RNA sequence: UGGGGCGUAGGCUAACGGUAGGCCCCGGGUUUUUGGUACCCGUAAUUGCAGGUUCGAAUCCUGCCGCCCCAGCCA
């Protein structure tokens, strides 16, 4: 199908079908108006990215609009800090809400007026049961609920009580405004749901103006209605709320959007609930919401993921109603795919092993020109210095070469990427038998990497010149959990036990080629033969570069080695 | 036990009564100055199960089974 690389909602799904049907019948007058309505009580994660790409993507696709709306109806859990982070994340992801940023709290007055209307119509009442009593009266799945003794209060009494609730005459929990629906409904949400509760709490936007706050079910449909939303997309757990959503809007006889539910995203090797993520943060198991191992949007950003890769991922996972767990490998594939196209190639040695090229004159130095994108020289090149002392990756040398080994070993010849051919003559060790240095010779005729006699050299190593290398710190990140589903734990155990304790390995003595000096925060590179790395947006300075490993390159040698070792 | 949803290869997802397609993963190969990329090939689904309707069923019907959600004055 139309598999354009970065096309929001390019593929068909049941929501697209509904919208196209509506467009055909003119149900909404040809309009498509969606919204992304987070509660500002935490940071956005990759699951939210799915919702964002869906709602904003659909609006884009059909020339409609998508509002950014903060569902800030519970002041005790919310904070302005979260509002800011959400705005930053949505816009970083590449979506523009224009002048359509709204807050549920903008509508508090209107919502209150509607509540008064509902009371006047005899469809809502003030209850004065305690929370415990309310729960008991509600019944359970098998037993119908019982009407509250306060259910038949007169409209006048309800109006009076409600206005006194609003005026702050009561303590939290003393009274509750409820819709008068049906205490015997098999749908618990219809058993006289709460509409307004008393909360003497200061709101991050309205301050102390209110001491009663609307409940989600009351607020959400009204917000959608006020904003003239056409398709109100939310996750599956709200399916049971739809009858209530519809009931309120019908009773009020106001503009009535269609709520449509889709399955939330689950990702293997990670947890997605805000609650669990908050646990990780507050228990210091990670370094904040934007720790590069977190599945938050800000975490992925800091890790080096691109917005385009995340959007592409969201497009590829599709939208349906069945519960799903998407393979982390798919996300890793989309980021590799993007970075492969966009990241300049450079060389850095993470675990340096010194090489002295014995037949290279001391005190001399020359340069090789290397392309940032091999095969696409027009995208730029830089000079790489070369001299008698260089460093290669310690792991690229074996004193005893295993089968199929193409890299360095005593007596073996390899190519230094973009430079020349060298042969290992001697291995120098310290008193512990640890290899400290390799003595090699180079073939001056092989400048550029090929020899005139055309002999084949299979191995190519990345390397860096000793005297000009830039010392850097590299943080190697890996998946945060060891198991596909960290939540699958036995009673008495916690998902925390599945944390991968080597998910963050900090290397301090890494050496990078000099062109990397002064690399800007958030710039991304491929360290050839290793992986993709991103300059940390907070900790990296001109004096001390800090790189985060976004993702490794595919490593087919690791597979071969594993196979060899396994036999 | 009541209500609401959902079951298509290892993971996502398409097919809208016409005989199961795509992506990821996995395996093999070609090219290669990244054991990367690209390209080629391949494995793998009696569409949860059992019946029925039909010339024809993943699609319609019936009955089972399994999984998810719901008893906040959270969203």
XYZ file of C-alpha atoms in Angstrom, chain A residues 7 36 63 67 107 112-113 125 145 175 179 181 186 208 258 299 314 323 341 361 370 420 447 458 479 514 544 548:
28
model
C 2.866 9.770 6.463
C -5.636 14.868 22.273
C -7.808 18.572 6.435
C -7.024 20.296 19.667
C -14.961 25.424 30.936
C -21.267 24.181 36.432
C -24.168 25.813 34.603
C -29.193 15.241 43.063
C -27.504 -1.148 43.832
C -21.730 15.913 49.782
C -26.664 11.932 38.132
C -29.885 7.312 36.279
C -25.641 -3.792 34.812
C -8.811 28.733 44.829
C -18.945 10.157 18.642
C 13.271 9.655 27.391
C 3.093 4.614 15.343
C -5.096 -6.109 23.087
C 19.610 7.698 6.328
C 58.252 7.708 11.232
C 36.654 10.352 4.736
C 45.549 1.728 5.096
C 47.018 4.424 1.430
C 38.436 -8.929 4.681
C 16.492 -2.316 27.432
C 38.796 15.192 16.274
C 33.438 17.151 28.028
C 24.196 8.372 24.592
